[in-house]
Coordinates of C-alpha atoms and ligand atoms in Angstrom, one line a residue:
Chain A
M30 CA -35.8 -31.8 -10.0
A31 CA -37.4 -32.9 -6.7
R32 CA -35.1 -33.8 -3.9
S33 CA -36.1 -35.7 -0.9
P34 CA -34.4 -34.7 2.3
E35 CA -33.6 -38.3 3.1
T36 CA -31.5 -38.8 0.0
T37 CA -30.1 -35.4 -0.6
P38 CA -26.7 -35.1 1.1
T39 CA -26.4 -32.4 3.7
L40 CA -23.1 -31.5 2.3
E41 CA -21.9 -32.5 -1.1
V42 CA -18.6 -31.7 -2.7
R43 CA -18.0 -32.6 -6.4
A44 CA -14.7 -32.6 -8.2
L45 CA -13.3 -29.9 -6.0
H46 CA -10.0 -28.5 -7.2
K47 CA -8.0 -25.7 -5.6
A48 CA -4.7 -24.3 -6.6
F49 CA -2.7 -21.5 -5.0
G50 CA -1.1 -19.9 -8.0
S51 CA 0.3 -22.8 -10.0
E52 CA 0.5 -25.1 -7.0
P53 CA -2.4 -27.5 -6.9
V54 CA -3.5 -28.2 -3.3
L55 CA -6.8 -30.0 -3.9
R56 CA -6.9 -32.4 -6.9
G57 CA -10.4 -33.5 -7.2
I58 CA -12.3 -34.1 -3.9
D59 CA -15.6 -35.9 -4.0
L60 CA -17.4 -36.1 -0.7
S61 CA -20.9 -36.5 0.4
V62 CA -22.0 -36.1 4.0
A63 CA -25.4 -37.4 5.1
R64 CA -27.6 -35.7 7.6
S65 CA -26.4 -36.0 11.2
E66 CA -23.2 -37.8 10.1
M67 CA -19.9 -37.0 11.7
V68 CA -17.0 -37.3 9.2
F69 CA -13.5 -37.1 10.5
V70 CA -10.7 -35.9 8.2
L71 CA -7.1 -37.1 8.8
G72 CA -4.0 -36.5 6.8
P73 CA -0.4 -35.3 7.0
S74 CA 0.4 -31.6 7.2
G75 CA -0.1 -29.8 3.9
S76 CA -2.4 -32.5 2.5
G77 CA -5.1 -29.9 2.0
K78 CA -7.5 -30.6 4.9
S79 CA -7.9 -27.0 6.0
T80 CA -8.2 -25.9 2.4
M81 CA -11.0 -28.3 1.7
L82 CA -12.8 -27.2 4.8
R83 CA -12.4 -23.6 4.0
C84 CA -13.8 -24.2 0.5
C85 CA -16.9 -25.5 2.1
N86 CA -17.9 -22.0 3.2
R87 CA -15.9 -20.3 0.5
L88 CA -13.4 -18.6 2.8
E89 CA -11.3 -20.1 0.1
E90 CA -12.6 -19.8 -3.5
P91 CA -12.5 -23.2 -5.3
T92 CA -10.6 -23.2 -8.6
S93 CA -13.2 -25.6 -9.9
G94 CA -15.8 -28.0 -8.7
E95 CA -19.2 -27.7 -7.0
I96 CA -20.4 -27.7 -3.4
F97 CA -24.0 -28.1 -2.3
I98 CA -25.7 -27.6 1.0
E99 CA -28.9 -29.6 1.2
G100 CA -29.0 -29.5 -2.6
D101 CA -28.5 -25.7 -2.7
R102 CA -25.5 -24.6 -4.7
L103 CA -22.8 -22.8 -2.7
T104 CA -20.3 -22.3 -5.5
G105 CA -20.6 -20.3 -8.7
P106 CA -21.8 -16.9 -9.5
G107 CA -25.1 -15.4 -8.2
V108 CA -25.1 -17.2 -4.9
N109 CA -26.2 -15.2 -1.9
L110 CA -23.0 -16.1 0.0
N111 CA -23.8 -14.4 3.3
A112 CA -27.1 -16.3 3.5
M113 CA -25.4 -19.6 2.6
R114 CA -22.6 -19.1 5.1
Q115 CA -25.2 -18.9 7.9
R116 CA -26.0 -22.5 7.1
V117 CA -22.3 -23.6 7.4
G118 CA -20.9 -23.1 10.9
M119 CA -17.1 -22.9 11.2
V120 CA -14.9 -23.5 14.2
F121 CA -11.3 -22.5 13.9
Q122 CA -8.1 -23.9 15.5
S123 CA -7.3 -20.4 17.0
F124 CA -10.9 -19.8 18.1
N125 CA -11.0 -16.3 16.5
L126 CA -13.3 -14.9 19.1
Y127 CA -13.8 -11.1 18.9
P128 CA -11.6 -9.8 21.8
H129 CA -13.5 -6.6 22.2
L130 CA -16.9 -8.3 22.8
T131 CA -18.1 -10.4 25.7
A132 CA -19.0 -14.1 25.2
M133 CA -22.6 -12.9 24.8
G134 CA -21.5 -10.2 22.3
N135 CA -19.6 -12.8 20.3
V136 CA -22.6 -15.0 20.0
T137 CA -25.2 -12.3 19.3
L138 CA -23.3 -10.3 16.7
A139 CA -24.4 -12.2 13.6
L140 CA -27.9 -12.9 15.1
R141 CA -28.4 -9.1 15.4
R142 CA -26.5 -7.8 12.4
V143 CA -27.2 -10.5 9.8
Q144 CA -30.4 -12.1 11.0
K145 CA -31.7 -8.7 12.3
K146 CA -33.0 -10.1 15.5
S147 CA -33.8 -7.7 18.4
R148 CA -31.3 -7.5 21.2
A149 CA -33.6 -9.4 23.5
E150 CA -34.3 -12.2 21.0
A151 CA -30.6 -12.5 20.1
E152 CA -29.6 -12.7 23.8
A153 CA -32.2 -15.4 24.5
I154 CA -30.9 -17.5 21.6
A155 CA -27.3 -16.8 22.7
A156 CA -28.0 -17.7 26.3
E157 CA -29.4 -21.1 25.1
A158 CA -26.3 -21.7 23.0
L159 CA -23.9 -20.8 25.8
D160 CA -25.9 -23.1 28.1
K161 CA -25.4 -25.9 25.6
V162 CA -21.6 -25.5 25.8
G163 CA -21.7 -25.1 29.6
L164 CA -20.8 -21.5 29.8
S165 CA -23.9 -19.7 31.0
D166 CA -21.9 -18.3 33.9
R167 CA -19.3 -16.8 31.6
A168 CA -21.7 -14.8 29.3
R169 CA -20.4 -11.4 30.5
H170 CA -16.7 -12.3 30.3
H171 CA -14.4 -11.2 27.5
P172 CA -12.3 -13.8 25.7
G173 CA -9.2 -12.6 27.4
Q174 CA -10.8 -13.6 30.7
L175 CA -11.5 -17.2 29.5
S176 CA -9.3 -20.3 29.3
G177 CA -8.5 -21.6 25.8
G178 CA -11.1 -24.4 26.3
Q179 CA -13.7 -22.0 27.3
Q180 CA -12.9 -19.7 24.4
Q181 CA -13.3 -22.6 22.0
R182 CA -16.6 -23.5 23.5
V183 CA -17.8 -19.9 23.1
A184 CA -16.7 -20.2 19.4
I185 CA -18.8 -23.3 19.1
A186 CA -21.8 -21.5 20.7
R187 CA -21.3 -18.7 18.2
A188 CA -21.6 -21.1 15.3
L189 CA -24.3 -23.1 16.9
A190 CA -26.5 -20.1 17.6
L191 CA -27.1 -19.6 13.9
K192 CA -28.6 -23.0 13.7
P193 CA -26.4 -24.1 10.8
T194 CA -27.1 -27.1 8.6
V195 CA -23.6 -28.4 8.9
M196 CA -20.6 -27.5 11.1
L197 CA -17.0 -27.5 10.1
F198 CA -14.2 -27.9 12.7
D199 CA -10.6 -27.2 11.8
E200 CA -8.4 -28.8 14.4
P201 CA -10.6 -27.4 17.2
T202 CA -8.4 -28.8 20.0
S203 CA -4.9 -28.4 18.6
A204 CA -4.3 -25.1 20.3
L205 CA -5.4 -26.3 23.7
D206 CA -3.5 -27.5 26.7
P207 CA -4.1 -31.3 27.0
E208 CA -6.2 -31.0 30.1
L209 CA -8.7 -28.6 28.3
V210 CA -9.2 -30.9 25.3
G211 CA -11.8 -33.1 27.0
D212 CA -14.2 -30.3 27.7
V213 CA -14.3 -29.3 24.0
L214 CA -14.7 -32.9 22.8
A215 CA -17.5 -33.3 25.3
V216 CA -19.3 -30.4 23.8
M217 CA -18.7 -31.7 20.3
R218 CA -20.2 -35.1 21.4
D219 CA -23.3 -33.2 22.6
V220 CA -23.6 -31.3 19.4
K221 CA -23.5 -34.6 17.5
A222 CA -26.0 -36.2 19.8
A223 CA -28.4 -33.3 19.0
G224 CA -28.2 -34.4 15.4
M225 CA -25.7 -31.9 13.9
T226 CA -23.9 -32.8 10.6
M227 CA -20.2 -32.4 11.2
L228 CA -17.0 -32.4 9.2
V229 CA -14.1 -32.5 11.6
V230 CA -10.4 -32.1 10.9
S231 CA -8.6 -33.4 14.0
H232 CA -5.9 -35.7 15.2
E233 CA -7.9 -36.9 18.2
M234 CA -7.8 -40.6 17.2
G235 CA -9.6 -41.7 20.4
F236 CA -12.4 -39.3 19.7
A237 CA -12.6 -40.4 16.1
R238 CA -12.9 -44.1 17.0
E239 CA -15.6 -43.3 19.6
A240 CA -17.7 -40.6 17.9
A241 CA -17.0 -40.6 14.1
D242 CA -19.4 -42.3 11.7
R243 CA -16.7 -42.2 9.0
V244 CA -13.0 -41.4 8.7
I245 CA -11.4 -39.9 5.6
F246 CA -7.7 -40.0 5.0
M247 CA -6.3 -37.3 2.7
D248 CA -2.9 -37.0 1.2
G249 CA -1.6 -34.8 -1.6
G250 CA -4.9 -33.1 -2.1
R251 CA -6.9 -36.3 -2.7
I252 CA -9.0 -38.6 -0.5
V253 CA -6.9 -41.7 -0.4
E254 CA -9.0 -43.9 1.8
Q255 CA -12.3 -43.8 3.7
G256 CA -14.5 -45.9 5.8
P257 CA -15.7 -46.6 9.3
P258 CA -13.2 -45.6 12.0
D259 CA -12.4 -49.1 13.0
Q260 CA -11.5 -50.0 9.5
V261 CA -9.5 -46.9 8.5
L262 CA -7.7 -46.6 11.9
G263 CA -7.5 -50.3 12.7
A264 CA -6.9 -52.0 9.4
P265 CA -5.9 -49.3 6.8
T266 CA -5.5 -50.6 3.3
H267 CA -3.2 -47.9 1.9
D268 CA 0.5 -47.6 2.6
R269 CA 0.3 -43.9 3.1
T270 CA -2.5 -44.3 5.7
R271 CA -0.5 -46.9 7.5
A272 CA 2.6 -44.7 7.5
F273 CA 0.6 -41.8 8.8
L274 CA -1.0 -43.8 11.6
R275 CA 2.3 -45.4 12.7
R276 CA 3.6 -41.9 13.6
F277 CA 0.6 -41.5 16.0
H278 CA 1.0 -44.9 17.6
A279 CA 4.8 -44.6 17.9
Chain B
M17 CA 14.3 40.3 40.1
D18 CA 11.8 43.2 40.0
R19 CA 12.6 43.6 36.3
F20 CA 11.8 39.9 35.8
L21 CA 8.5 40.1 37.7
D22 CA 7.6 43.3 35.9
T23 CA 8.3 41.7 32.5
F24 CA 6.5 38.4 32.9
F25 CA 4.1 38.9 35.8
N26 CA 3.0 42.6 35.7
A27 CA -0.2 42.5 37.8
E28 CA -1.8 45.5 36.1
V29 CA -1.2 44.1 32.5
L30 CA -2.3 40.7 33.6
A31 CA -5.6 42.0 34.9
R32 CA -6.2 44.2 31.9
Y33 CA -5.7 41.5 29.3
A34 CA -7.1 38.4 31.2
P35 CA -10.6 38.8 29.7
S36 CA -9.3 38.9 26.1
I37 CA -7.1 35.8 26.7
L38 CA -10.1 34.1 28.2
D39 CA -12.0 34.9 25.0
G40 CA -9.1 33.5 23.0
A41 CA -9.2 30.3 25.2
L42 CA -12.8 29.8 24.1
V43 CA -11.8 30.0 20.5
T44 CA -8.9 27.6 21.0
V45 CA -11.1 25.1 22.8
V46 CA -13.9 25.2 20.2
L47 CA -11.3 24.9 17.3
S48 CA -9.5 22.1 19.0
V49 CA -12.6 20.0 19.7
L50 CA -13.9 20.5 16.2
I51 CA -10.5 19.6 14.7
V52 CA -10.1 16.5 16.8
L53 CA -13.6 15.2 16.0
S54 CA -13.6 15.9 12.3
G55 CA -10.0 15.1 11.7
I56 CA -10.2 11.7 13.4
G57 CA -13.6 11.1 11.9
L58 CA -12.4 11.8 8.4
G59 CA -9.2 9.9 8.8
T60 CA -11.0 6.8 10.0
L61 CA -13.5 7.1 7.1
L62 CA -10.6 7.2 4.7
A63 CA -8.9 4.2 6.3
C64 CA -12.1 2.3 6.0
L65 CA -12.5 3.3 2.3
R66 CA -8.9 2.0 1.8
A67 CA -9.9 -1.3 3.3
Y68 CA -12.0 -2.1 0.2
R69 CA -8.8 -2.1 -1.8
I70 CA -10.2 -0.4 -4.8
R71 CA -7.0 0.6 -6.5
P72 CA -7.7 4.1 -7.8
I73 CA -9.4 5.1 -4.5
S74 CA -6.6 3.7 -2.4
F75 CA -4.1 5.4 -4.6
L76 CA -5.8 8.8 -4.1
I77 CA -6.0 8.3 -0.3
V78 CA -2.3 7.5 -0.1
I79 CA -1.3 10.5 -2.2
Y80 CA -3.5 12.7 0.0
A81 CA -2.1 11.4 3.2
D82 CA 1.5 11.5 2.1
I83 CA 1.4 15.1 0.8
L84 CA -0.4 16.5 3.9
R85 CA 2.0 14.7 6.2
A86 CA 5.0 16.0 4.2
L87 CA 4.0 19.6 4.1
P88 CA 4.6 21.9 7.1
P89 CA 1.1 22.9 8.3
L90 CA 2.1 26.5 8.5
V91 CA 2.8 26.5 4.7
V92 CA -0.7 25.0 4.0
I93 CA -2.3 27.6 6.3
L94 CA -0.6 30.5 4.5
V95 CA -1.3 29.1 1.1
A96 CA -4.9 28.5 1.9
Y97 CA -5.5 31.9 3.6
F98 CA -3.7 34.1 1.1
G99 CA -4.3 31.9 -2.0
L100 CA -7.9 31.0 -1.8
P101 CA -9.3 34.5 -2.2
N102 CA -7.5 34.7 -5.5
V103 CA -9.8 31.9 -6.8
G104 CA -12.8 33.5 -5.3
V105 CA -13.0 31.6 -2.1
V106 CA -13.0 34.0 0.9
L107 CA -13.0 32.2 4.2
S108 CA -12.4 33.7 7.7
A109 CA -9.0 33.0 9.3
S110 CA -10.7 30.7 11.9
V111 CA -12.4 28.6 9.2
V112 CA -9.1 28.3 7.2
L113 CA -7.3 27.2 10.4
Y114 CA -10.0 24.7 11.2
L115 CA -10.1 23.2 7.7
V116 CA -6.3 22.9 7.3
L117 CA -5.7 21.3 10.6
T118 CA -8.6 19.0 10.2
L119 CA -7.2 17.8 6.8
V120 CA -3.7 17.4 8.3
L121 CA -5.0 15.4 11.3
A122 CA -7.1 13.3 9.0
A123 CA -4.0 12.5 6.9
F124 CA -2.2 11.2 10.0
A125 CA -5.3 9.5 11.5
E126 CA -5.9 7.7 8.2
E127 CA -2.4 6.2 8.3
I128 CA -2.6 5.3 11.9
V129 CA -6.0 3.7 11.7
W130 CA -5.0 1.9 8.5
A131 CA -2.1 0.4 10.4
G132 CA -4.5 -0.8 13.0
I133 CA -6.8 -2.4 10.3
T134 CA -4.0 -4.2 8.6
S135 CA -2.6 -5.5 11.9
T136 CA -5.9 -7.0 13.0
P137 CA -5.5 -10.7 12.5
Q138 CA -7.0 -12.3 9.4
G139 CA -8.8 -14.8 11.6
Q140 CA -11.1 -12.0 12.8
W141 CA -12.3 -11.3 9.2
E142 CA -12.7 -15.0 8.6
A143 CA -14.7 -15.6 11.8
A144 CA -17.0 -12.6 11.0
R145 CA -17.5 -13.6 7.3
S146 CA -18.1 -17.2 8.2
T147 CA -21.1 -16.2 10.3
G148 CA -22.6 -14.4 7.3
L149 CA -21.5 -10.8 8.0
G150 CA -20.7 -8.9 4.8
F151 CA -17.4 -7.1 4.2
T152 CA -18.7 -3.7 5.5
Q153 CA -20.4 -5.4 8.6
A154 CA -17.2 -7.3 9.4
L155 CA -15.2 -4.0 9.1
V156 CA -17.6 -2.0 11.2
W157 CA -18.5 -4.4 14.0
V158 CA -15.4 -6.6 14.2
V159 CA -12.2 -5.1 12.7
L160 CA -12.6 -1.4 13.2
P161 CA -13.3 -1.5 16.9
Q162 CA -10.2 -3.6 17.5
A163 CA -8.1 -1.5 15.1
V164 CA -9.0 1.8 16.8
R165 CA -8.3 0.4 20.3
M166 CA -4.9 -0.8 19.1
V167 CA -3.9 2.7 17.8
I168 CA -5.3 4.9 20.6
P169 CA -1.9 5.9 21.9
P170 CA -0.5 7.2 18.6
L171 CA -3.8 8.7 17.7
T172 CA -4.2 10.7 20.9
N173 CA -0.5 11.8 20.7
R174 CA -1.1 13.0 17.1
A175 CA -4.4 14.7 18.0
I176 CA -2.7 16.7 20.8
A177 CA 0.2 17.7 18.5
I178 CA -2.1 18.9 15.8
T179 CA -4.5 20.8 18.1
K180 CA -1.6 22.6 19.7
M181 CA -0.9 23.9 16.2
T182 CA -4.0 26.1 16.5
A183 CA -1.4 28.6 17.8
L184 CA -0.2 28.9 14.2
G185 CA -3.5 30.8 13.7
L186 CA -1.4 33.8 15.0
V187 CA 0.1 34.4 11.5
I188 CA -3.3 34.8 9.9
G189 CA -4.9 36.7 12.8
V190 CA -7.1 34.0 14.4
P191 CA -8.3 35.5 17.7
D192 CA -7.3 32.4 19.8
I193 CA -5.2 32.3 22.9
L194 CA -1.9 33.2 21.3
G195 CA -3.4 35.6 18.8
N196 CA -5.0 37.7 21.5
A197 CA -2.0 37.4 23.8
S198 CA 0.3 38.6 21.1
T199 CA -2.0 41.6 20.3
A200 CA -2.0 42.4 24.0
Q201 CA 1.8 42.1 24.2
S202 CA 2.3 44.7 21.4
F203 CA -0.2 47.1 22.9
S204 CA 1.3 46.8 26.4
A205 CA 4.9 46.4 25.4
N206 CA 5.1 43.8 28.1
A207 CA 5.4 40.0 28.0
S208 CA 2.9 39.2 30.8
P209 CA 0.1 38.4 28.3
L210 CA 2.3 35.7 26.8
T211 CA 2.8 34.3 30.3
L212 CA -0.9 34.2 30.7
A213 CA -1.2 32.5 27.3
A214 CA 1.3 29.8 28.4
I215 CA -0.7 29.2 31.5
A216 CA -3.9 29.0 29.6
Y217 CA -2.4 26.4 27.2
V218 CA -1.2 24.3 30.1
I219 CA -4.6 24.5 31.7
L220 CA -6.3 23.5 28.5
F221 CA -4.0 20.8 27.2
L222 CA -2.9 19.1 30.5
P223 CA -6.4 17.5 30.8
F224 CA -6.0 16.2 27.2
V225 CA -2.6 14.8 28.0
I226 CA -3.8 13.2 31.2
G227 CA -6.9 11.9 29.4
S228 CA -4.7 10.3 26.8
R229 CA -2.8 8.5 29.5
W230 CA -6.1 7.2 30.9
L231 CA -7.3 6.1 27.5
E232 CA -4.0 4.2 26.9
A233 CA -4.2 2.5 30.3
R234 CA -7.9 1.6 29.8
F235 CA -7.4 0.0 26.4
A236 CA -4.1 -1.6 27.1
R237 CA -5.8 -3.9 29.6
P238 CA -6.4 -7.2 27.9
G239 CA -10.1 -8.1 27.4
A240 CA -11.2 -4.5 28.0
Ligands
LIG18 N1 -3.4 -18.9 1.2 C1 -2.5 -19.8 0.7 N2 -1.6 -19.4 -0.3 C2 -0.7 -20.2 -0.8 N3 -0.6 -21.5 -0.4 C3 -1.4 -22.0 0.6 C4 -2.4 -21.1 1.2 N4 -3.1 -21.8 2.1 C5 -2.6 -23.1 2.1 N5 -1.6 -23.2 1.2 C6 -0.8 -24.4 0.9 O1 -1.7 -25.4 0.6 C7 -1.2 -26.6 1.1 C8 -2.3 -27.3 1.9 O2 -2.5 -26.5 3.1 P1 -3.6 -26.8 4.1 O3 -3.6 -25.7 5.2 O4 -4.9 -27.1 3.5 O5 -3.1 -28.2 4.7 P2 -3.5 -29.0 6.0 O6 -3.8 -30.4 5.5 O7 -4.6 -28.3 6.7 O8 -2.2 -29.0 6.9 P3 -2.0 -28.9 8.5 O9 -2.2 -30.2 9.0 O10 -0.6 -28.4 8.6 O11 -3.0 -27.9 9.0 C9 0.0 -26.3 1.8 O12 1.1 -26.7 1.0 C10 0.0 -24.8 2.0 O13 1.3 -24.3 2.1
LIG19 MG1 -4.8 -27.3 8.5

């Protein structure tokens, strides 16, 4: 079956179910993200946003359903998971930088150990990625010597350096002091401008309105509503979406 | 007072037996270094094996670590030295001492490093795996370096405690510091060689103790 890059979604999720024990958390998610699209995911706590994101690089193993990256299957047996994961960058709420390595060491680790690049080559790529997030001057600092905002930008550089097809962000600014949020959002804006496909779980409504191509509202493990940001955030059609948004405007 | 000096600091006895205690010091140093390197190495390896959570293997490692931590090392030394020849394995006293203390230190090191591995945040594994590192790569490059840093204080304390047990070699005739000093003491009927042994132990182990302080301070610093 021939697929043209124009019509094949960059990320496609089909009938995704996930249960922890007997407790269903995702109850049939269908989602397709086009190339260079930024999709925002909203929803109350426990609605399954993180679980859905984590299934998209199989940090969480789906109970059933299929996930494709540019038409290549990510789920099921016989998948070269480590190779596929390089195509799906992940940015965590708590940064998860390696504390024993410098910013440079954090970014080069997978380049060297997985992509088997030479030290010089890996450092050149990492320097470029750190420059993109505005931290060229912090390359030799350890995470403990960086602010939360800087740490999160190093984490973005770490994912970016692998030149992923799609990037997943799980509440990237929730752990930050308010005055540091702007720097991280600015970097995400740049990443989007460079054409990255992004799936973002976040409660930054202002950023969603300005930067997102589409907003998805999840509740109870399902996608309840989706559409352009103005529509979902400005004129939601579902009661649950309205109730959720009211809490933010209150 | 003279009696005291004559008993513990008899100049003639000290001079006569100093060379033999120096020889013993060399044996103690070599044994200690070998025991620390192989004991911590083996213990770390076992802790890593346990990280794969393959049930039968983890089970065997836990049994091994618990038994060797429960037994007094002196018992193991005696059993090995006097028991092994009966099954056709004849080893020198020094080799028996080395093997037993290595296995004992490995048992403690395994538990200590394992505690470090399990207390490394799950997010570290996830970050590593999400960039395509395999389980072994994540363990080696991300988790283990952090785990080891975290447990350096208990690890060095335990290493010092076990290496001091080289003195137990006395009971099977290892020619280390205490062994030679004890021989000298019975020949000379004077305690001065033992004084010399005590001094030798302090000179040898004080740097270890100070070094462990330095290591603790170095790795306690955030971001180091
Ligand atoms: N490893 C796990 N084991 C058991 N239950 C889990 C696990 N991870 C998540 N859950 C449960 O799955 C449900 C959805 O969790 P998830 O983290 O996906 O929600 P979320 O939408 O990201 O919420 P939040 O906004 O609080 O981050 C919750 O009820 C949670 O308790
Ligand atoms: Mg979440």
